Amino acid sequence: MDTEEATTAAETSAPASPRGFYGCTVALIAFFTLIALGAHAFTEFEKGLDGDGQLERTGRSGSAYQPFGPGTTARYEDGLWVTVSFPERQDDGTYSLTVTFKNGTDEELLLGEKSLSDTLEVEPDESGQDYAAGSYVDWLNWDESASALTPPLPEDEERTVPVRLKPDRKGVPVTVEVTPPHSGHRETARFQLTLG
């Protein structure tokens, strides 16, 4: 008789509902999606408090005392990316490098809006140090660089600006300072390079 009651109880228990399982799965997916969207919204809100002209802080800051190295990219919070290449020695003793601007913002950028010296500068010696006598670097294609910066940079496009330098000796450190124009304020990204 005990076996009959156990069999009857097993036969009368309700089978597991697949709809309940799917409902829980959908609820969990929705829950984690809302958490991810909330985290993204908070991050964007935090960036908005800083201002669009701020550099994103990952690793080195790009400041005078923590400059970026060659081949690295400075990322601004509004979507502009700036990359300075490694310098390449030429047969005539000069060095070539490029500064690439990638416009990931939602508007056209006027890189040459002000004078070239406001957007792109090359200084001898290491960033954050005073000018040392005996270090000199001649910017050979200043006009070509200025011309490359003059046309507006459309949204979702990039522009590469060539820079040719002639140092007074091999092994001279230089700092490339990039300050793209911005309607408010944009931080200067500094890149430390060695010519030679």
mmCIF file with all atom_site columns, C-alpha atoms in Angstrom:
data_model
loop_
_atom_site.group_PDB
_atom_site.id
_atom_site.type_symbol
_atom_site.label_atom_id
_atom_site.label_alt_id
_atom_site.label_comp_id
_atom_site.label_asym_id
_atom_site.label_entity_id
_atom_site.label_seq_id
_atom_site.pdbx_PDB_ins_code
_atom_site.Cartn_x
_atom_site.Cartn_y
_atom_site.Cartn_z
_atom_site.occupancy
_atom_site.B_iso_or_equiv
_atom_site.pdbx_formal_charge
_atom_site.auth_seq_id
_atom_site.auth_comp_id
_atom_site.auth_asym_id
_atom_site.auth_atom_id
_atom_site.pdbx_PDB_model_num
ATOM 1   C CA . MET A 1 1   ? 0.000  0.000  0.000   1.00 0.00 ? 1   MET A CA 1
ATOM 2   C CA . ASP A 1 2   ? 2.892  2.345  0.683   1.00 0.00 ? 2   ASP A CA 1
ATOM 3   C CA . THR A 1 3   ? 4.217  1.697  -2.789  1.00 0.00 ? 3   THR A CA 1
ATOM 4   C CA . GLU A 1 4   ? 0.837  2.537  -4.331  1.00 0.00 ? 4   GLU A CA 1
ATOM 5   C CA . GLU A 1 5   ? 0.722  5.895  -2.522  1.00 0.00 ? 5   GLU A CA 1
ATOM 6   C CA . ALA A 1 6   ? 4.259  6.741  -3.638  1.00 0.00 ? 6   ALA A CA 1
ATOM 7   C CA . THR A 1 7   ? 3.446  5.814  -7.230  1.00 0.00 ? 7   THR A CA 1
ATOM 8   C CA . THR A 1 8   ? 0.244  7.846  -7.174  1.00 0.00 ? 8   THR A CA 1
ATOM 9   C CA . ALA A 1 9   ? 2.047  10.847 -5.668  1.00 0.00 ? 9   ALA A CA 1
ATOM 10  C CA . ALA A 1 10  ? 4.760  10.652 -8.338  1.00 0.00 ? 10  ALA A CA 1
ATOM 11  C CA . GLU A 1 11  ? 2.176  10.424 -11.112 1.00 0.00 ? 11  GLU A CA 1
ATOM 12  C CA . THR A 1 12  ? 0.111  13.373 -9.845  1.00 0.00 ? 12  THR A CA 1
ATOM 13  C CA . SER A 1 13  ? 3.003  15.871 -9.319  1.00 0.00 ? 13  SER A CA 1
ATOM 14  C CA . ALA A 1 14  ? 3.032  18.610 -11.948 1.00 0.00 ? 14  ALA A CA 1
ATOM 15  C CA . PRO A 1 15  ? 5.788  18.459 -14.550 1.00 0.00 ? 15  PRO A CA 1
ATOM 16  C CA . ALA A 1 16  ? 8.288  21.368 -14.642 1.00 0.00 ? 16  ALA A CA 1
ATOM 17  C CA . SER A 1 17  ? 7.024  24.160 -16.886 1.00 0.00 ? 17  SER A CA 1
ATOM 18  C CA . PRO A 1 18  ? 9.392  25.279 -19.644 1.00 0.00 ? 18  PRO A CA 1
ATOM 19  C CA . ARG A 1 19  ? 7.600  28.650 -19.703 1.00 0.00 ? 19  ARG A CA 1
ATOM 20  C CA . GLY A 1 20  ? 8.738  29.359 -16.142 1.00 0.00 ? 20  GLY A CA 1
ATOM 21  C CA . PHE A 1 21  ? 12.357 28.578 -17.063 1.00 0.00 ? 21  PHE A CA 1
ATOM 22  C CA . TYR A 1 22  ? 12.246 30.822 -20.142 1.00 0.00 ? 22  TYR A CA 1
ATOM 23  C CA . GLY A 1 23  ? 10.602 33.601 -18.156 1.00 0.00 ? 23  GLY A CA 1
ATOM 24  C CA . CYS A 1 24  ? 13.384 33.553 -15.563 1.00 0.00 ? 24  CYS A CA 1
ATOM 25  C CA . THR A 1 25  ? 16.036 33.555 -18.279 1.00 0.00 ? 25  THR A CA 1
ATOM 26  C CA . VAL A 1 26  ? 14.472 36.564 -20.015 1.00 0.00 ? 26  VAL A CA 1
ATOM 27  C CA . ALA A 1 27  ? 14.159 38.396 -16.683 1.00 0.00 ? 27  ALA A CA 1
ATOM 28  C CA . LEU A 1 28  ? 17.863 37.797 -15.904 1.00 0.00 ? 28  LEU A CA 1
ATOM 29  C CA . ILE A 1 29  ? 18.932 38.993 -19.346 1.00 0.00 ? 29  ILE A CA 1
ATOM 30  C CA . ALA A 1 30  ? 16.809 42.131 -18.993 1.00 0.00 ? 30  ALA A CA 1
ATOM 31  C CA . PHE A 1 31  ? 18.204 42.757 -15.498 1.00 0.00 ? 31  PHE A CA 1
ATOM 32  C CA . PHE A 1 32  ? 21.856 42.544 -16.590 1.00 0.00 ? 32  PHE A CA 1
ATOM 33  C CA . THR A 1 33  ? 21.153 44.623 -19.708 1.00 0.00 ? 33  THR A CA 1
ATOM 34  C CA . LEU A 1 34  ? 19.697 47.387 -17.535 1.00 0.00 ? 34  LEU A CA 1
ATOM 35  C CA . ILE A 1 35  ? 22.757 47.264 -15.267 1.00 0.00 ? 35  ILE A CA 1
ATOM 36  C CA . ALA A 1 36  ? 25.098 47.562 -18.282 1.00 0.00 ? 36  ALA A CA 1
ATOM 37  C CA . LEU A 1 37  ? 23.093 50.469 -19.745 1.00 0.00 ? 37  LEU A CA 1
ATOM 38  C CA . GLY A 1 38  ? 23.094 52.209 -16.374 1.00 0.00 ? 38  GLY A CA 1
ATOM 39  C CA . ALA A 1 39  ? 26.868 51.839 -16.048 1.00 0.00 ? 39  ALA A CA 1
ATOM 40  C CA . HIS A 1 40  ? 27.373 53.212 -19.573 1.00 0.00 ? 40  HIS A CA 1
ATOM 41  C CA . ALA A 1 41  ? 25.062 56.174 -18.872 1.00 0.00 ? 41  ALA A CA 1
ATOM 42  C CA . PHE A 1 42  ? 26.948 56.920 -15.647 1.00 0.00 ? 42  PHE A CA 1
ATOM 43  C CA . THR A 1 43  ? 30.295 56.838 -17.483 1.00 0.00 ? 43  THR A CA 1
ATOM 44  C CA . GLU A 1 44  ? 29.012 59.213 -20.163 1.00 0.00 ? 44  GLU A CA 1
ATOM 45  C CA . PHE A 1 45  ? 27.591 61.516 -17.476 1.00 0.00 ? 45  PHE A CA 1
ATOM 46  C CA . GLU A 1 46  ? 30.950 61.555 -15.713 1.00 0.00 ? 46  GLU A CA 1
ATOM 47  C CA . LYS A 1 47  ? 32.728 62.402 -18.989 1.00 0.00 ? 47  LYS A CA 1
ATOM 48  C CA . GLY A 1 48  ? 30.262 65.220 -19.568 1.00 0.00 ? 48  GLY A CA 1
ATOM 49  C CA . LEU A 1 49  ? 31.215 66.765 -16.233 1.00 0.00 ? 49  LEU A CA 1
ATOM 50  C CA . ASP A 1 50  ? 34.898 66.869 -17.268 1.00 0.00 ? 50  ASP A CA 1
ATOM 51  C CA . GLY A 1 51  ? 34.238 68.379 -20.666 1.00 0.00 ? 51  GLY A CA 1
ATOM 52  C CA . ASP A 1 52  ? 34.787 66.971 -24.142 1.00 0.00 ? 52  ASP A CA 1
ATOM 53  C CA . GLY A 1 53  ? 38.282 68.407 -24.454 1.00 0.00 ? 53  GLY A CA 1
ATOM 54  C CA . GLN A 1 54  ? 39.719 66.189 -21.728 1.00 0.00 ? 54  GLN A CA 1
ATOM 55  C CA . LEU A 1 55  ? 42.075 63.309 -22.446 1.00 0.00 ? 55  LEU A CA 1
ATOM 56  C CA . GLU A 1 56  ? 40.896 59.880 -21.359 1.00 0.00 ? 56  GLU A CA 1
ATOM 57  C CA . ARG A 1 57  ? 43.139 58.682 -18.557 1.00 0.00 ? 57  ARG A CA 1
ATOM 58  C CA . THR A 1 58  ? 44.478 55.228 -19.338 1.00 0.00 ? 58  THR A CA 1
ATOM 59  C CA . GLY A 1 59  ? 48.128 54.703 -18.479 1.00 0.00 ? 59  GLY A CA 1
ATOM 60  C CA . ARG A 1 60  ? 50.268 57.761 -19.150 1.00 0.00 ? 60  ARG A CA 1
ATOM 61  C CA . SER A 1 61  ? 48.411 61.074 -19.040 1.00 0.00 ? 61  SER A CA 1
ATOM 62  C CA . GLY A 1 62  ? 50.100 62.875 -21.943 1.00 0.00 ? 62  GLY A CA 1
ATOM 63  C CA . SER A 1 63  ? 51.048 65.735 -19.624 1.00 0.00 ? 63  SER A CA 1
ATOM 64  C CA . ALA A 1 64  ? 54.391 67.499 -19.504 1.00 0.00 ? 64  ALA A CA 1
ATOM 65  C CA . TYR A 1 65  ? 55.615 65.078 -16.827 1.00 0.00 ? 65  TYR A CA 1
ATOM 66  C CA . GLN A 1 66  ? 53.985 61.895 -18.194 1.00 0.00 ? 66  GLN A CA 1
ATOM 67  C CA . PRO A 1 67  ? 54.206 62.288 -21.980 1.00 0.00 ? 67  PRO A CA 1
ATOM 68  C CA . PHE A 1 68  ? 53.048 59.628 -24.389 1.00 0.00 ? 68  PHE A CA 1
ATOM 69  C CA . GLY A 1 69  ? 55.639 57.678 -26.349 1.00 0.00 ? 69  GLY A CA 1
ATOM 70  C CA . PRO A 1 70  ? 55.844 57.324 -30.126 1.00 0.00 ? 70  PRO A CA 1
ATOM 71  C CA . GLY A 1 71  ? 53.206 55.097 -31.676 1.00 0.00 ? 71  GLY A CA 1
ATOM 72  C CA . THR A 1 72  ? 50.700 55.701 -28.878 1.00 0.00 ? 72  THR A CA 1
ATOM 73  C CA . THR A 1 73  ? 47.311 57.360 -29.249 1.00 0.00 ? 73  THR A CA 1
ATOM 74  C CA . ALA A 1 74  ? 45.878 60.231 -27.234 1.00 0.00 ? 74  ALA A CA 1
ATOM 75  C CA . ARG A 1 75  ? 42.115 59.744 -26.915 1.00 0.00 ? 75  ARG A CA 1
ATOM 76  C CA . TYR A 1 76  ? 39.878 62.705 -26.183 1.00 0.00 ? 76  TYR A CA 1
ATOM 77  C CA . GLU A 1 77  ? 36.534 62.147 -24.500 1.00 0.00 ? 77  GLU A CA 1
ATOM 78  C CA . ASP A 1 78  ? 34.619 63.596 -27.463 1.00 0.00 ? 78  ASP A CA 1
ATOM 79  C CA . GLY A 1 79  ? 35.992 60.890 -29.798 1.00 0.00 ? 79  GLY A CA 1
ATOM 80  C CA . LEU A 1 80  ? 39.043 62.583 -31.354 1.00 0.00 ? 80  LEU A CA 1
ATOM 81  C CA . TRP A 1 81  ? 42.152 60.360 -31.495 1.00 0.00 ? 81  TRP A CA 1
ATOM 82  C CA . VAL A 1 82  ? 45.673 61.673 -32.133 1.00 0.00 ? 82  VAL A CA 1
ATOM 83  C CA . THR A 1 83  ? 48.606 59.352 -32.896 1.00 0.00 ? 83  THR A CA 1
ATOM 84  C CA . VAL A 1 84  ? 52.250 60.349 -33.360 1.00 0.00 ? 84  VAL A CA 1
ATOM 85  C CA . SER A 1 85  ? 54.348 57.792 -35.232 1.00 0.00 ? 85  SER A CA 1
ATOM 86  C CA . PHE A 1 86  ? 57.880 56.627 -34.523 1.00 0.00 ? 86  PHE A CA 1
ATOM 87  C CA . PRO A 1 87  ? 60.468 58.911 -36.187 1.00 0.00 ? 87  PRO A CA 1
ATOM 88  C CA . GLU A 1 88  ? 62.231 57.367 -39.186 1.00 0.00 ? 88  GLU A CA 1
ATOM 89  C CA . ARG A 1 89  ? 65.765 58.373 -40.104 1.00 0.00 ? 89  ARG A CA 1
ATOM 90  C CA . GLN A 1 90  ? 66.264 59.386 -43.720 1.00 0.00 ? 90  GLN A CA 1
ATOM 91  C CA . ASP A 1 91  ? 69.468 59.128 -45.776 1.00 0.00 ? 91  ASP A CA 1
ATOM 92  C CA . ASP A 1 92  ? 70.072 62.892 -45.583 1.00 0.00 ? 92  ASP A CA 1
ATOM 93  C CA . GLY A 1 93  ? 70.143 62.905 -41.751 1.00 0.00 ? 93  GLY A CA 1
ATOM 94  C CA . THR A 1 94  ? 66.596 64.177 -41.351 1.00 0.00 ? 94  THR A CA 1
ATOM 95  C CA . TYR A 1 95  ? 63.767 62.398 -39.535 1.00 0.00 ? 95  TYR A CA 1
ATOM 96  C CA . SER A 1 96  ? 60.201 61.883 -40.724 1.00 0.00 ? 96  SER A CA 1
ATOM 97  C CA . LEU A 1 97  ? 57.181 61.265 -38.557 1.00 0.00 ? 97  LEU A CA 1
ATOM 98  C CA . THR A 1 98  ? 53.438 61.666 -38.893 1.00 0.00 ? 98  THR A CA 1
ATOM 99  C CA . VAL A 1 99  ? 50.678 63.046 -36.690 1.00 0.00 ? 99  VAL A CA 1
ATOM 100 C CA . THR A 1 100 ? 47.349 61.367 -37.452 1.00 0.00 ? 100 THR A CA 1
ATOM 101 C CA . PHE A 1 101 ? 44.031 62.882 -36.406 1.00 0.00 ? 101 PHE A CA 1
ATOM 102 C CA . LYS A 1 102 ? 41.014 60.515 -36.411 1.00 0.00 ? 102 LYS A CA 1
ATOM 103 C CA . ASN A 1 103 ? 37.688 62.322 -36.052 1.00 0.00 ? 103 ASN A CA 1
ATOM 104 C CA . GLY A 1 104 ? 35.315 60.133 -34.058 1.00 0.00 ? 104 GLY A CA 1
ATOM 105 C CA . THR A 1 105 ? 33.308 63.129 -32.865 1.00 0.00 ? 105 THR A CA 1
ATOM 106 C CA . ASP A 1 106 ? 29.840 63.902 -34.128 1.00 0.00 ? 106 ASP A CA 1
ATOM 107 C CA . GLU A 1 107 ? 30.909 67.047 -35.994 1.00 0.00 ? 107 GLU A CA 1
ATOM 108 C CA . GLU A 1 108 ? 33.383 68.416 -38.504 1.00 0.00 ? 108 GLU A CA 1
ATOM 109 C CA . LEU A 1 109 ? 36.656 69.615 -36.935 1.00 0.00 ? 109 LEU A CA 1
ATOM 110 C CA . LEU A 1 110 ? 38.665 72.665 -37.925 1.00 0.00 ? 110 LEU A CA 1
ATOM 111 C CA . LEU A 1 111 ? 42.206 71.613 -37.032 1.00 0.00 ? 111 LEU A CA 1
ATOM 112 C CA . GLY A 1 112 ? 43.822 74.646 -38.623 1.00 0.00 ? 112 GLY A CA 1
ATOM 113 C CA . GLU A 1 113 ? 41.261 77.059 -37.212 1.00 0.00 ? 113 GLU A CA 1
ATOM 114 C CA . LYS A 1 114 ? 43.985 78.978 -35.389 1.00 0.00 ? 114 LYS A CA 1
ATOM 115 C CA . SER A 1 115 ? 47.628 79.274 -36.303 1.00 0.00 ? 115 SER A CA 1
ATOM 116 C CA . LEU A 1 116 ? 49.540 76.034 -36.770 1.00 0.00 ? 116 LEU A CA 1
ATOM 117 C CA . SER A 1 117 ? 51.617 76.732 -33.675 1.00 0.00 ? 117 SER A CA 1
ATOM 118 C CA . ASP A 1 118 ? 48.443 76.442 -31.586 1.00 0.00 ? 118 ASP A CA 1
ATOM 119 C CA . THR A 1 119 ? 47.605 72.985 -32.983 1.00 0.00 ? 119 THR A CA 1
ATOM 120 C CA . LEU A 1 120 ? 51.009 71.383 -33.507 1.00 0.00 ? 120 LEU A CA 1
ATOM 121 C CA . GLU A 1 121 ? 54.383 72.257 -31.985 1.00 0.00 ? 121 GLU A CA 1
ATOM 122 C CA . VAL A 1 122 ? 57.769 70.534 -31.916 1.00 0.00 ? 122 VAL A CA 1
ATOM 123 C CA . GLU A 1 123 ? 60.096 71.464 -29.067 1.00 0.00 ? 123 GLU A CA 1
ATOM 124 C CA . PRO A 1 124 ? 63.674 70.248 -28.524 1.00 0.00 ? 124 PRO A CA 1
ATOM 125 C CA . ASP A 1 125 ? 64.450 68.466 -25.258 1.00 0.00 ? 125 ASP A CA 1
ATOM 126 C CA . GLU A 1 126 ? 62.287 66.362 -23.002 1.00 0.00 ? 126 GLU A CA 1
ATOM 127 C CA . SER A 1 127 ? 58.804 67.431 -22.030 1.00 0.00 ? 127 SER A CA 1
ATOM 128 C CA . GLY A 1 128 ? 58.595 69.402 -18.806 1.00 0.00 ? 128 GLY A CA 1
ATOM 129 C CA . GLN A 1 129 ? 62.227 70.545 -18.923 1.00 0.00 ? 129 GLN A CA 1
ATOM 130 C CA . ASP A 1 130 ? 63.605 73.949 -19.725 1.00 0.00 ? 130 ASP A CA 1
ATOM 131 C CA . TYR A 1 131 ? 65.268 74.492 -23.081 1.00 0.00 ? 131 TYR A CA 1
ATOM 132 C CA . ALA A 1 132 ? 68.887 73.374 -22.944 1.00 0.00 ? 132 ALA A CA 1
ATOM 133 C CA . ALA A 1 133 ? 71.514 75.230 -24.909 1.00 0.00 ? 133 ALA A CA 1
ATOM 134 C CA . GLY A 1 134 ? 72.995 73.213 -27.742 1.00 0.00 ? 134 GLY A CA 1
ATOM 135 C CA . SER A 1 135 ? 69.818 71.345 -28.646 1.00 0.00 ? 135 SER A CA 1
ATOM 136 C CA . TYR A 1 136 ? 68.249 72.542 -31.842 1.00 0.00 ? 136 TYR A CA 1
ATOM 137 C CA . VAL A 1 137 ? 65.724 70.957 -34.180 1.00 0.00 ? 137 VAL A CA 1
ATOM 138 C CA . ASP A 1 138 ? 64.766 72.511 -37.513 1.00 0.00 ? 138 ASP A CA 1
ATOM 139 C CA . TRP A 1 139 ? 61.214 71.823 -38.755 1.00 0.00 ? 139 TRP A CA 1
ATOM 140 C CA . LEU A 1 140 ? 61.824 71.506 -42.498 1.00 0.00 ? 140 LEU A CA 1
ATOM 141 C CA . ASN A 1 141 ? 58.252 71.187 -43.837 1.00 0.00 ? 141 ASN A CA 1
ATOM 142 C CA . TRP A 1 142 ? 56.359 73.589 -41.593 1.00 0.00 ? 142 TRP A CA 1
ATOM 143 C CA . ASP A 1 143 ? 54.346 74.967 -44.554 1.00 0.00 ? 143 ASP A CA 1
ATOM 144 C CA . GLU A 1 144 ? 53.341 71.473 -45.739 1.00 0.00 ? 144 GLU A CA 1
ATOM 145 C CA . SER A 1 145 ? 52.190 70.567 -42.221 1.00 0.00 ? 145 SER A CA 1
ATOM 146 C CA . ALA A 1 146 ? 50.163 73.780 -41.965 1.00 0.00 ? 146 ALA A CA 1
ATOM 147 C CA . SER A 1 147 ? 48.531 73.078 -45.347 1.00 0.00 ? 147 SER A CA 1
ATOM 148 C CA . ALA A 1 148 ? 47.558 69.560 -44.248 1.00 0.00 ? 148 ALA A CA 1
ATOM 149 C CA . LEU A 1 149 ? 45.814 70.977 -41.170 1.00 0.00 ? 149 LEU A CA 1
ATOM 150 C CA . THR A 1 150 ? 43.900 73.723 -42.996 1.00 0.00 ? 150 THR A CA 1
ATOM 151 C CA . PRO A 1 151 ? 40.931 71.859 -44.585 1.00 0.00 ? 151 PRO A CA 1
ATOM 152 C CA . PRO A 1 152 ? 38.106 70.846 -42.226 1.00 0.00 ? 152 PRO A CA 1
ATOM 153 C CA . LEU A 1 153 ? 38.265 67.217 -41.057 1.00 0.00 ? 153 LEU A CA 1
ATOM 154 C CA . PRO A 1 154 ? 34.862 65.562 -41.681 1.00 0.00 ? 154 PRO A CA 1
ATOM 155 C CA . GLU A 1 155 ? 33.207 63.294 -39.149 1.00 0.00 ? 155 GLU A CA 1
ATOM 156 C CA . ASP A 1 156 ? 34.469 59.660 -39.158 1.00 0.00 ? 156 ASP A CA 1
ATOM 157 C CA . GLU A 1 157 ? 37.538 60.489 -41.288 1.00 0.00 ? 157 GLU A CA 1
ATOM 158 C CA . GLU A 1 158 ? 41.230 60.783 -40.511 1.00 0.00 ? 158 GLU A CA 1
ATOM 159 C CA . ARG A 1 159 ? 44.070 62.996 -41.671 1.00 0.00 ? 159 ARG A CA 1
ATOM 160 C CA . THR A 1 160 ? 47.801 62.375 -41.515 1.00 0.00 ? 160 THR A CA 1
ATOM 161 C CA . VAL A 1 161 ? 50.114 65.367 -41.183 1.00 0.00 ? 161 VAL A CA 1
ATOM 162 C CA . PRO A 1 162 ? 53.737 64.807 -42.272 1.00 0.00 ? 162 PRO A CA 1
ATOM 163 C CA . VAL A 1 163 ? 56.530 66.294 -40.142 1.00 0.00 ? 163 VAL A CA 1
ATOM 164 C CA . ARG A 1 164 ? 60.210 66.414 -41.227 1.00 0.00 ? 164 ARG A CA 1
ATOM 165 C CA . LEU A 1 165 ? 62.813 67.394 -38.661 1.00 0.00 ? 165 LEU A CA 1
ATOM 166 C CA . LYS A 1 166 ? 66.562 67.993 -38.790 1.00 0.00 ? 166 LYS A CA 1
ATOM 167 C CA . PRO A 1 167 ? 68.304 67.897 -35.398 1.00 0.00 ? 167 PRO A CA 1
ATOM 168 C CA . ASP A 1 168 ? 71.700 69.487 -34.806 1.00 0.00 ? 168 ASP A CA 1
ATOM 169 C CA . ARG A 1 169 ? 72.976 66.120 -33.592 1.00 0.00 ? 169 ARG A CA 1
ATOM 170 C CA . LYS A 1 170 ? 71.919 62.489 -33.338 1.00 0.00 ? 170 LYS A CA 1
ATOM 171 C CA . GLY A 1 171 ? 69.976 61.379 -30.258 1.00 0.00 ? 171 GLY A CA 1
ATOM 172 C CA . VAL A 1 172 ? 68.197 64.680 -29.616 1.00 0.00 ? 172 VAL A CA 1
ATOM 173 C CA . PRO A 1 173 ? 64.978 64.255 -27.601 1.00 0.00 ? 173 PRO A CA 1
ATOM 174 C CA . VAL A 1 174 ? 61.982 66.208 -28.879 1.00 0.00 ? 174 VAL A CA 1
ATOM 175 C CA . THR A 1 175 ? 58.468 66.786 -27.609 1.00 0.00 ? 175 THR A CA 1
ATOM 176 C CA . VAL A 1 176 ? 55.584 66.934 -30.065 1.00 0.00 ? 176 VAL A CA 1
ATOM 177 C CA . GLU A 1 177 ? 52.733 68.947 -28.533 1.00 0.00 ? 177 GLU A CA 1
ATOM 178 C CA . VAL A 1 178 ? 49.274 68.576 -30.061 1.00 0.00 ? 178 VAL A CA 1
ATOM 179 C CA . THR A 1 179 ? 46.424 70.896 -29.029 1.00 0.00 ? 179 THR A CA 1
ATOM 180 C CA . PRO A 1 180 ? 43.513 70.455 -31.468 1.00 0.00 ? 180 PRO A CA 1
ATOM 181 C CA . PRO A 1 181 ? 41.125 73.431 -31.454 1.00 0.00 ? 181 PRO A CA 1
ATOM 182 C CA . HIS A 1 182 ? 37.919 73.059 -29.431 1.00 0.00 ? 182 HIS A CA 1
ATOM 183 C CA . SER A 1 183 ? 34.963 75.364 -28.813 1.00 0.00 ? 183 SER A CA 1
ATOM 184 C CA . GLY A 1 184 ? 35.764 75.296 -25.105 1.00 0.00 ? 184 GLY A CA 1
ATOM 185 C CA . HIS A 1 185 ? 39.112 73.975 -23.915 1.00 0.00 ? 185 HIS A CA 1
ATOM 186 C CA . ARG A 1 186 ? 41.128 71.017 -25.169 1.00 0.00 ? 186 ARG A CA 1
ATOM 187 C CA . GLU A 1 187 ? 44.057 69.546 -23.259 1.00 0.00 ? 187 GLU A CA 1
ATOM 188 C CA . THR A 1 188 ? 47.476 69.419 -24.887 1.00 0.00 ? 188 THR A CA 1
ATOM 189 C CA . ALA A 1 189 ? 48.728 65.902 -25.624 1.00 0.00 ? 189 ALA A CA 1
ATOM 190 C CA . ARG A 1 190 ? 52.510 65.631 -25.416 1.00 0.00 ? 190 ARG A CA 1
ATOM 191 C CA . PHE A 1 191 ? 54.565 62.909 -27.101 1.00 0.00 ? 191 PHE A CA 1
ATOM 192 C CA . GLN A 1 192 ? 58.238 62.311 -26.212 1.00 0.00 ? 192 GLN A CA 1
ATOM 193 C CA . LEU A 1 193 ? 60.465 61.125 -29.095 1.00 0.00 ? 193 LEU A CA 1
ATOM 194 C CA . THR A 1 194 ? 64.179 60.657 -29.656 1.00 0.00 ? 194 THR A CA 1
ATOM 195 C CA . LEU A 1 195 ? 65.695 61.502 -33.037 1.00 0.00 ? 195 LEU A CA 1
ATOM 196 C CA . GLY A 1 196 ? 68.402 58.927 -33.513 1.00 0.00 ? 196 GLY A CA 1
#
